[in-house]
PDB file of C-alpha atoms in Angstrom:
ATOM      1  CA  UNK A   1      15.446  -9.094 -14.852  1.00  0.00           C
ATOM      2  CA  UNK A   2      16.863 -12.514 -14.227  1.00  0.00           C
ATOM      3  CA  UNK A   3      16.161 -15.266 -16.746  1.00  0.00           C
ATOM      4  CA  UNK A   4      14.943 -18.742 -15.992  1.00  0.00           C
ATOM      5  CA  UNK A   5      14.839 -21.203 -18.861  1.00  0.00           C
ATOM      6  CA  UNK A   6      12.653 -24.271 -18.763  1.00  0.00           C
ATOM      7  CA  UNK A   7      12.973 -27.125 -21.234  1.00  0.00           C
ATOM      8  CA  UNK A   8      11.160 -28.602 -23.016  1.00  0.00           C
ATOM      9  CA  UNK A   9       8.284 -26.205 -23.524  1.00  0.00           C
ATOM     10  CA  UNK A  10       6.022 -29.084 -24.434  1.00  0.00           C
ATOM     11  CA  UNK A  11       6.274 -32.842 -24.473  1.00  0.00           C
ATOM     12  CA  UNK A  12       4.027 -35.743 -25.378  1.00  0.00           C
ATOM     13  CA  UNK A  13       4.844 -39.136 -23.924  1.00  0.00           C
ATOM     14  CA  UNK A  14       3.314 -42.559 -23.729  1.00  0.00           C
ATOM     15  CA  UNK A  15       1.707 -43.803 -20.572  1.00  0.00           C
ATOM     16  CA  UNK A  16       4.210 -45.630 -18.389  1.00  0.00           C
ATOM     17  CA  UNK A  17       7.280 -43.753 -19.559  1.00  0.00           C
ATOM     18  CA  UNK A  18       9.257 -41.121 -17.663  1.00  0.00           C
ATOM     19  CA  UNK A  19       9.763 -37.495 -18.611  1.00  0.00           C
ATOM     20  CA  UNK A  20      12.442 -35.108 -17.412  1.00  0.00           C
ATOM     21  CA  UNK A  21      11.922 -31.353 -17.279  1.00  0.00           C
ATOM     22  CA  UNK A  22      14.859 -28.993 -16.802  1.00  0.00           C
ATOM     23  CA  UNK A  23      14.877 -25.614 -15.118  1.00  0.00           C
ATOM     24  CA  UNK A  24      17.955 -23.422 -15.482  1.00  0.00           C
ATOM     25  CA  UNK A  25      18.788 -20.046 -14.045  1.00  0.00           C
ATOM     26  CA  UNK A  26      20.769 -18.433 -16.854  1.00  0.00           C
ATOM     27  CA  UNK A  27      22.339 -15.382 -15.273  1.00  0.00           C
ATOM     28  CA  UNK A  28      22.251 -16.000 -11.551  1.00  0.00           C
ATOM     29  CA  UNK A  29      22.766 -18.783  -9.061  1.00  0.00           C
ATOM     30  CA  UNK A  30      19.681 -20.207  -7.454  1.00  0.00           C
ATOM     31  CA  UNK A  31      20.061 -22.129  -4.236  1.00  0.00           C
ATOM     32  CA  UNK A  32      16.310 -22.623  -4.126  1.00  0.00           C
ATOM     33  CA  UNK A  33      13.940 -23.510  -6.940  1.00  0.00           C
ATOM     34  CA  UNK A  34      10.230 -24.202  -6.820  1.00  0.00           C
ATOM     35  CA  UNK A  35       8.140 -26.545  -8.926  1.00  0.00           C
ATOM     36  CA  UNK A  36       4.486 -25.778  -9.576  1.00  0.00           C
ATOM     37  CA  UNK A  37       1.712 -27.590 -11.323  1.00  0.00           C
ATOM     38  CA  UNK A  38      -1.136 -25.813 -13.039  1.00  0.00           C
ATOM     39  CA  UNK A  39      -4.310 -27.495 -14.211  1.00  0.00           C
ATOM     40  CA  UNK A  40      -6.344 -25.888 -17.003  1.00  0.00           C
ATOM     41  CA  UNK A  41      -7.928 -22.627 -15.924  1.00  0.00           C
ATOM     42  CA  UNK A  42      -6.694 -23.064 -12.379  1.00  0.00           C
ATOM     43  CA  UNK A  43      -4.049 -21.525 -10.197  1.00  0.00           C
ATOM     44  CA  UNK A  44      -0.528 -22.689  -9.582  1.00  0.00           C
ATOM     45  CA  UNK A  45      -0.116 -25.322  -6.920  1.00  0.00           C
ATOM     46  CA  UNK A  46       3.284 -25.672  -5.314  1.00  0.00           C
ATOM     47  CA  UNK A  47       4.559 -29.219  -5.644  1.00  0.00           C
ATOM     48  CA  UNK A  48       7.971 -29.000  -4.030  1.00  0.00           C
ATOM     49  CA  UNK A  49      10.822 -26.771  -2.987  1.00  0.00           C
ATOM     50  CA  UNK A  50      14.196 -27.780  -4.347  1.00  0.00           C
ATOM     51  CA  UNK A  51      17.389 -26.849  -2.526  1.00  0.00           C
ATOM     52  CA  UNK A  52      20.799 -27.248  -4.106  1.00  0.00           C
ATOM     53  CA  UNK A  53      22.689 -30.179  -2.692  1.00  0.00           C
ATOM     54  CA  UNK A  54      19.893 -31.496  -0.505  1.00  0.00           C
ATOM     55  CA  UNK A  55      16.618 -33.350  -0.766  1.00  0.00           C
ATOM     56  CA  UNK A  56      13.575 -31.540  -2.031  1.00  0.00           C
ATOM     57  CA  UNK A  57      10.742 -30.650   0.308  1.00  0.00           C
ATOM     58  CA  UNK A  58       7.428 -31.869  -1.054  1.00  0.00           C
ATOM     59  CA  UNK A  59       4.041 -30.367  -0.342  1.00  0.00           C
ATOM     60  CA  UNK A  60       1.392 -32.503   1.264  1.00  0.00           C
ATOM     61  CA  UNK A  61      -0.209 -34.884  -1.158  1.00  0.00           C
ATOM     62  CA  UNK A  62       2.606 -34.832  -3.716  1.00  0.00           C
ATOM     63  CA  UNK A  63       4.175 -38.236  -4.335  1.00  0.00           C
ATOM     64  CA  UNK A  64       7.925 -37.801  -4.031  1.00  0.00           C
ATOM     65  CA  UNK A  65       8.613 -41.166  -5.666  1.00  0.00           C
ATOM     66  CA  UNK A  66       6.588 -40.157  -8.679  1.00  0.00           C
ATOM     67  CA  UNK A  67       7.891 -36.632  -9.049  1.00  0.00           C
ATOM     68  CA  UNK A  68      11.637 -36.882  -8.639  1.00  0.00           C
ATOM     69  CA  UNK A  69      13.462 -33.623  -8.130  1.00  0.00           C
ATOM     70  CA  UNK A  70      17.201 -33.158  -8.440  1.00  0.00           C
ATOM     71  CA  UNK A  71      19.012 -29.901  -7.781  1.00  0.00           C
ATOM     72  CA  UNK A  72      22.597 -30.864  -8.411  1.00  0.00           C
ATOM     73  CA  UNK A  73      23.981 -27.426  -9.209  1.00  0.00           C
ATOM     74  CA  UNK A  74      23.266 -23.794  -8.461  1.00  0.00           C
ATOM     75  CA  UNK A  75      21.830 -23.272 -11.918  1.00  0.00           C
ATOM     76  CA  UNK A  76      19.921 -26.463 -12.664  1.00  0.00           C
ATOM     77  CA  UNK A  77      17.000 -28.302 -11.150  1.00  0.00           C
ATOM     78  CA  UNK A  78      15.198 -31.170 -12.825  1.00  0.00           C
ATOM     79  CA  UNK A  79      11.754 -32.666 -12.333  1.00  0.00           C
ATOM     80  CA  UNK A  80      11.251 -36.226 -13.543  1.00  0.00           C
ATOM     81  CA  UNK A  81       7.720 -37.537 -13.821  1.00  0.00           C
ATOM     82  CA  UNK A  82       8.124 -41.279 -13.472  1.00  0.00           C
ATOM     83  CA  UNK A  83       5.723 -43.826 -14.944  1.00  0.00           C
ATOM     84  CA  UNK A  84       3.564 -41.055 -16.292  1.00  0.00           C
ATOM     85  CA  UNK A  85      -0.179 -41.504 -16.623  1.00  0.00           C
ATOM     86  CA  UNK A  86      -2.793 -39.396 -18.375  1.00  0.00           C
ATOM     87  CA  UNK A  87      -3.779 -37.777 -15.080  1.00  0.00           C
ATOM     88  CA  UNK A  88      -0.251 -36.357 -14.879  1.00  0.00           C
ATOM     89  CA  UNK A  89      -0.953 -34.269 -17.959  1.00  0.00           C
ATOM     90  CA  UNK A  90      -0.609 -30.684 -16.867  1.00  0.00           C
ATOM     91  CA  UNK A  91       1.394 -27.496 -17.165  1.00  0.00           C
ATOM     92  CA  UNK A  92       4.501 -27.570 -14.993  1.00  0.00           C
ATOM     93  CA  UNK A  93       6.272 -24.342 -14.075  1.00  0.00           C
ATOM     94  CA  UNK A  94       9.509 -23.821 -12.222  1.00  0.00           C
ATOM     95  CA  UNK A  95      10.770 -20.729 -10.498  1.00  0.00           C
ATOM     96  CA  UNK A  96      14.176 -19.850  -9.175  1.00  0.00           C
ATOM     97  CA  UNK A  97      14.815 -17.841  -6.092  1.00  0.00           C
ATOM     98  CA  UNK A  98      16.380 -14.425  -6.345  1.00  0.00           C
ATOM     99  CA  UNK A  99      17.196 -12.266  -3.344  1.00  0.00           C
ATOM    100  CA  UNK A 100      13.703 -10.855  -2.893  1.00  0.00           C
ATOM    101  CA  UNK A 101      11.650 -12.415  -5.626  1.00  0.00           C
ATOM    102  CA  UNK A 102      11.236 -15.564  -7.641  1.00  0.00           C
ATOM    103  CA  UNK A 103      11.700 -15.691 -11.389  1.00  0.00           C
ATOM    104  CA  UNK A 104       9.575 -18.068 -13.422  1.00  0.00           C
ATOM    105  CA  UNK A 105      10.348 -20.315 -16.333  1.00  0.00           C
ATOM    106  CA  UNK A 106       8.098 -20.383 -19.356  1.00  0.00           C
ATOM    107  CA  UNK A 107       6.498 -23.663 -18.336  1.00  0.00           C
ATOM    108  CA  UNK A 108       6.276 -27.152 -19.785  1.00  0.00           C
ATOM    109  CA  UNK A 109       3.061 -28.623 -21.083  1.00  0.00           C
ATOM    110  CA  UNK A 110       3.069 -32.359 -20.521  1.00  0.00           C
ATOM    111  CA  UNK A 111       0.584 -34.556 -22.333  1.00  0.00           C
ATOM    112  CA  UNK A 112       0.512 -38.241 -21.499  1.00  0.00           C
ATOM    113  CA  UNK A 113      -1.263 -40.421 -24.040  1.00  0.00           C
TER     114      UNK A 113
ATOM    115  CA  UNK B   1      -1.748 -19.357   7.179  1.00  0.00           C
ATOM    116  CA  UNK B   2      -1.918 -16.904   4.355  1.00  0.00           C
ATOM    117  CA  UNK B   3      -4.264 -16.769   1.420  1.00  0.00           C
ATOM    118  CA  UNK B   4      -5.512 -14.499  -1.322  1.00  0.00           C
ATOM    119  CA  UNK B   5      -8.934 -14.368  -2.919  1.00  0.00           C
ATOM    120  CA  UNK B   6      -9.442 -13.038  -6.390  1.00  0.00           C
ATOM    121  CA  UNK B   7     -13.005 -11.931  -7.038  1.00  0.00           C
ATOM    122  CA  UNK B   8     -14.112 -12.671 -10.548  1.00  0.00           C
ATOM    123  CA  UNK B   9     -12.552 -15.454 -12.574  1.00  0.00           C
ATOM    124  CA  UNK B  10     -13.291 -13.528 -15.768  1.00  0.00           C
ATOM    125  CA  UNK B  11     -13.260  -9.803 -16.402  1.00  0.00           C
ATOM    126  CA  UNK B  12     -14.022  -8.148 -19.728  1.00  0.00           C
ATOM    127  CA  UNK B  13     -13.355  -4.498 -20.470  1.00  0.00           C
ATOM    128  CA  UNK B  14     -13.388  -2.428 -23.611  1.00  0.00           C
ATOM    129  CA  UNK B  15     -10.165  -1.205 -25.107  1.00  0.00           C
ATOM    130  CA  UNK B  16      -9.332   2.122 -23.503  1.00  0.00           C
ATOM    131  CA  UNK B  17     -11.486   1.501 -20.433  1.00  0.00           C
ATOM    132  CA  UNK B  18     -10.370   1.166 -16.841  1.00  0.00           C
ATOM    133  CA  UNK B  19      -9.077  -2.221 -15.741  1.00  0.00           C
ATOM    134  CA  UNK B  20      -9.825  -3.286 -12.164  1.00  0.00           C
ATOM    135  CA  UNK B  21      -8.847  -6.737 -10.920  1.00  0.00           C
ATOM    136  CA  UNK B  22      -9.671  -7.485  -7.305  1.00  0.00           C
ATOM    137  CA  UNK B  23      -7.560  -9.248  -4.729  1.00  0.00           C
ATOM    138  CA  UNK B  24      -8.200  -9.612  -1.005  1.00  0.00           C
ATOM    139  CA  UNK B  25      -5.701 -11.187   1.333  1.00  0.00           C
ATOM    140  CA  UNK B  26      -5.724 -12.960   4.660  1.00  0.00           C
ATOM    141  CA  UNK B  27      -2.581 -12.960   6.727  1.00  0.00           C
ATOM    142  CA  UNK B  28      -1.619 -13.157  10.383  1.00  0.00           C
ATOM    143  CA  UNK B  29       1.478 -11.067   9.738  1.00  0.00           C
ATOM    144  CA  UNK B  30       2.088  -8.026   7.535  1.00  0.00           C
ATOM    145  CA  UNK B  31       1.983  -9.532   4.070  1.00  0.00           C
ATOM    146  CA  UNK B  32       4.113  -9.167   1.006  1.00  0.00           C
ATOM    147  CA  UNK B  33       1.813  -9.067  -1.999  1.00  0.00           C
ATOM    148  CA  UNK B  34       2.423  -9.634  -5.682  1.00  0.00           C
ATOM    149  CA  UNK B  35       0.636  -9.458  -8.999  1.00  0.00           C
ATOM    150  CA  UNK B  36       1.767 -11.702 -11.848  1.00  0.00           C
ATOM    151  CA  UNK B  37       0.623 -11.922 -15.454  1.00  0.00           C
ATOM    152  CA  UNK B  38       0.572 -15.107 -17.500  1.00  0.00           C
ATOM    153  CA  UNK B  39       0.172 -15.196 -21.255  1.00  0.00           C
ATOM    154  CA  UNK B  40      -1.047 -18.439 -22.878  1.00  0.00           C
ATOM    155  CA  UNK B  41       1.353 -21.342 -22.516  1.00  0.00           C
ATOM    156  CA  UNK B  42       3.925 -19.178 -20.798  1.00  0.00           C
ATOM    157  CA  UNK B  43       5.313 -18.767 -17.322  1.00  0.00           C
ATOM    158  CA  UNK B  44       4.560 -15.919 -14.974  1.00  0.00           C
ATOM    159  CA  UNK B  45       5.900 -12.394 -15.206  1.00  0.00           C
ATOM    160  CA  UNK B  46       6.002 -10.117 -12.186  1.00  0.00           C
ATOM    161  CA  UNK B  47       3.873  -6.997 -12.661  1.00  0.00           C
ATOM    162  CA  UNK B  48       4.448  -5.392  -9.282  1.00  0.00           C
ATOM    163  CA  UNK B  49       4.927  -6.130  -5.612  1.00  0.00           C
ATOM    164  CA  UNK B  50       4.090  -4.564  -2.269  1.00  0.00           C
ATOM    165  CA  UNK B  51       6.817  -4.702   0.344  1.00  0.00           C
ATOM    166  CA  UNK B  52       5.510  -2.122   2.837  1.00  0.00           C
ATOM    167  CA  UNK B  53       7.585   0.736   1.437  1.00  0.00           C
ATOM    168  CA  UNK B  54       4.602   2.521  -0.129  1.00  0.00           C
ATOM    169  CA  UNK B  55       0.918   1.673  -0.275  1.00  0.00           C
ATOM    170  CA  UNK B  56       0.559   2.660  -3.928  1.00  0.00           C
ATOM    171  CA  UNK B  57       2.776   0.494  -6.059  1.00  0.00           C
ATOM    172  CA  UNK B  58       3.496   1.135  -9.697  1.00  0.00           C
ATOM    173  CA  UNK B  59       4.438  -1.731 -11.945  1.00  0.00           C
ATOM    174  CA  UNK B  60       5.198  -2.495 -15.532  1.00  0.00           C
ATOM    175  CA  UNK B  61       2.924  -1.940 -18.527  1.00  0.00           C
ATOM    176  CA  UNK B  62       1.071   0.910 -16.803  1.00  0.00           C
ATOM    177  CA  UNK B  63      -0.389  -1.205 -13.996  1.00  0.00           C
ATOM    178  CA  UNK B  64      -0.549  -0.146 -10.383  1.00  0.00           C
ATOM    179  CA  UNK B  65      -2.007  -1.517  -7.174  1.00  0.00           C
ATOM    180  CA  UNK B  66      -2.913   0.004  -3.842  1.00  0.00           C
ATOM    181  CA  UNK B  67      -2.469  -1.769  -0.531  1.00  0.00           C
ATOM    182  CA  UNK B  68      -5.371  -1.035   1.805  1.00  0.00           C
ATOM    183  CA  UNK B  69      -4.895  -2.605   5.200  1.00  0.00           C
ATOM    184  CA  UNK B  70      -8.354  -1.583   6.442  1.00  0.00           C
ATOM    185  CA  UNK B  71      -9.940  -3.439   3.542  1.00  0.00           C
ATOM    186  CA  UNK B  72      -7.301  -6.214   3.342  1.00  0.00           C
ATOM    187  CA  UNK B  73      -7.166  -5.521  -0.362  1.00  0.00           C
ATOM    188  CA  UNK B  74      -4.547  -5.173  -3.071  1.00  0.00           C
ATOM    189  CA  UNK B  75      -6.532  -4.443  -6.224  1.00  0.00           C
ATOM    190  CA  UNK B  76      -4.782  -4.089  -9.585  1.00  0.00           C
ATOM    191  CA  UNK B  77      -5.711  -1.214 -11.882  1.00  0.00           C
ATOM    192  CA  UNK B  78      -4.783   0.263 -15.216  1.00  0.00           C
ATOM    193  CA  UNK B  79      -6.383   3.501 -16.461  1.00  0.00           C
ATOM    194  CA  UNK B  80      -6.700   2.478 -20.107  1.00  0.00           C
ATOM    195  CA  UNK B  81      -6.829  -1.116 -21.306  1.00  0.00           C
ATOM    196  CA  UNK B  82      -4.856  -2.231 -24.324  1.00  0.00           C
ATOM    197  CA  UNK B  83      -5.433  -5.298 -26.426  1.00  0.00           C
ATOM    198  CA  UNK B  84      -2.074  -6.661 -25.318  1.00  0.00           C
ATOM    199  CA  UNK B  85      -3.306  -6.730 -21.701  1.00  0.00           C
ATOM    200  CA  UNK B  86      -5.441  -9.777 -22.432  1.00  0.00           C
ATOM    201  CA  UNK B  87      -3.997 -12.494 -20.204  1.00  0.00           C
ATOM    202  CA  UNK B  88      -4.413 -14.330 -16.913  1.00  0.00           C
ATOM    203  CA  UNK B  89      -3.563 -12.369 -13.784  1.00  0.00           C
ATOM    204  CA  UNK B  90      -2.606 -13.884 -10.464  1.00  0.00           C
ATOM    205  CA  UNK B  91      -2.426 -12.264  -7.069  1.00  0.00           C
ATOM    206  CA  UNK B  92      -0.008 -13.876  -4.617  1.00  0.00           C
ATOM    207  CA  UNK B  93       1.061 -13.489  -0.998  1.00  0.00           C
ATOM    208  CA  UNK B  94       4.192 -14.323   0.929  1.00  0.00           C
ATOM    209  CA  UNK B  95       5.078 -14.054   4.615  1.00  0.00           C
ATOM    210  CA  UNK B  96       8.459 -12.430   4.142  1.00  0.00           C
ATOM    211  CA  UNK B  97      10.419 -10.493   1.580  1.00  0.00           C
ATOM    212  CA  UNK B  98      12.825 -13.362   1.042  1.00  0.00           C
ATOM    213  CA  UNK B  99      12.898 -15.088  -2.301  1.00  0.00           C
ATOM    214  CA  UNK B 100      13.160 -18.552  -0.798  1.00  0.00           C
ATOM    215  CA  UNK B 101       9.779 -18.247   0.859  1.00  0.00           C
ATOM    216  CA  UNK B 102       6.987 -19.897  -1.068  1.00  0.00           C
ATOM    217  CA  UNK B 103       4.250 -17.897  -2.761  1.00  0.00           C
ATOM    218  CA  UNK B 104       0.578 -18.665  -2.308  1.00  0.00           C
ATOM    219  CA  UNK B 105      -1.415 -17.832  -5.412  1.00  0.00           C
ATOM    220  CA  UNK B 106      -5.008 -16.855  -5.937  1.00  0.00           C
ATOM    221  CA  UNK B 107      -7.153 -18.672  -8.459  1.00  0.00           C
ATOM    222  CA  UNK B 108      -6.499 -16.121 -11.167  1.00  0.00           C
ATOM    223  CA  UNK B 109      -8.559 -13.698 -13.234  1.00  0.00           C
ATOM    224  CA  UNK B 110      -8.746 -13.946 -16.989  1.00  0.00           C
ATOM    225  CA  UNK B 111      -8.840 -10.495 -18.543  1.00  0.00           C
ATOM    226  CA  UNK B 112     -10.465 -10.116 -21.935  1.00  0.00           C
ATOM    227  CA  UNK B 113     -10.212  -6.868 -23.896  1.00  0.00           C
ATOM    228  CA  UNK B 114     -13.097  -6.009 -26.183  1.00  0.00           C
ATOM    229  CA  UNK B 115     -12.053  -4.094 -29.316  1.00  0.00           C
TER     230      UNK B 115
END
């Protein structure tokens, strides 16, 4: 199946700093990518839908100025958590659209201290 | 709106025993249903999907699921559990068969295999 690579797999940052997470589709072009957030022992919650060359569509309740999404090419979308705080600590997962299904990255565990 | 409900946040079965993970859906249109598996600190891997072609769907790793419209269910089964099946399993629903449509996930079921 198609491969989606997410980087880094884990990151620890200080409160107030920004963190960038990359999501790459390695062997296919993805016009649409999704960003999810997963709290411990909970399900995945969709944060935003990222479309190549246009602004991301954020789900209700997600701060677009805090979670900046850029989808500048057909193989790369980035999520930047700006001015991170401990409550932003979570597992972030991206997925890239295929024709009939979405392929998931391996996730990024963010810890803000 | 569409949703899925997974009954049982934790399921434990003995190695070699039947695995049954329950998922019920709610949808105003014929749904497209998915089962994903997540190993610790990893992303999701597609186990199988229902796209209306056949009600009994076979997936990877010996798993299968049956779509029952009358019961609005899409339960996941495996005849004989293996230690490597220990993971978190998510049921998901989508309105269409297009990859750019968002998935709505259930709350997940953690499967533990008892040696």
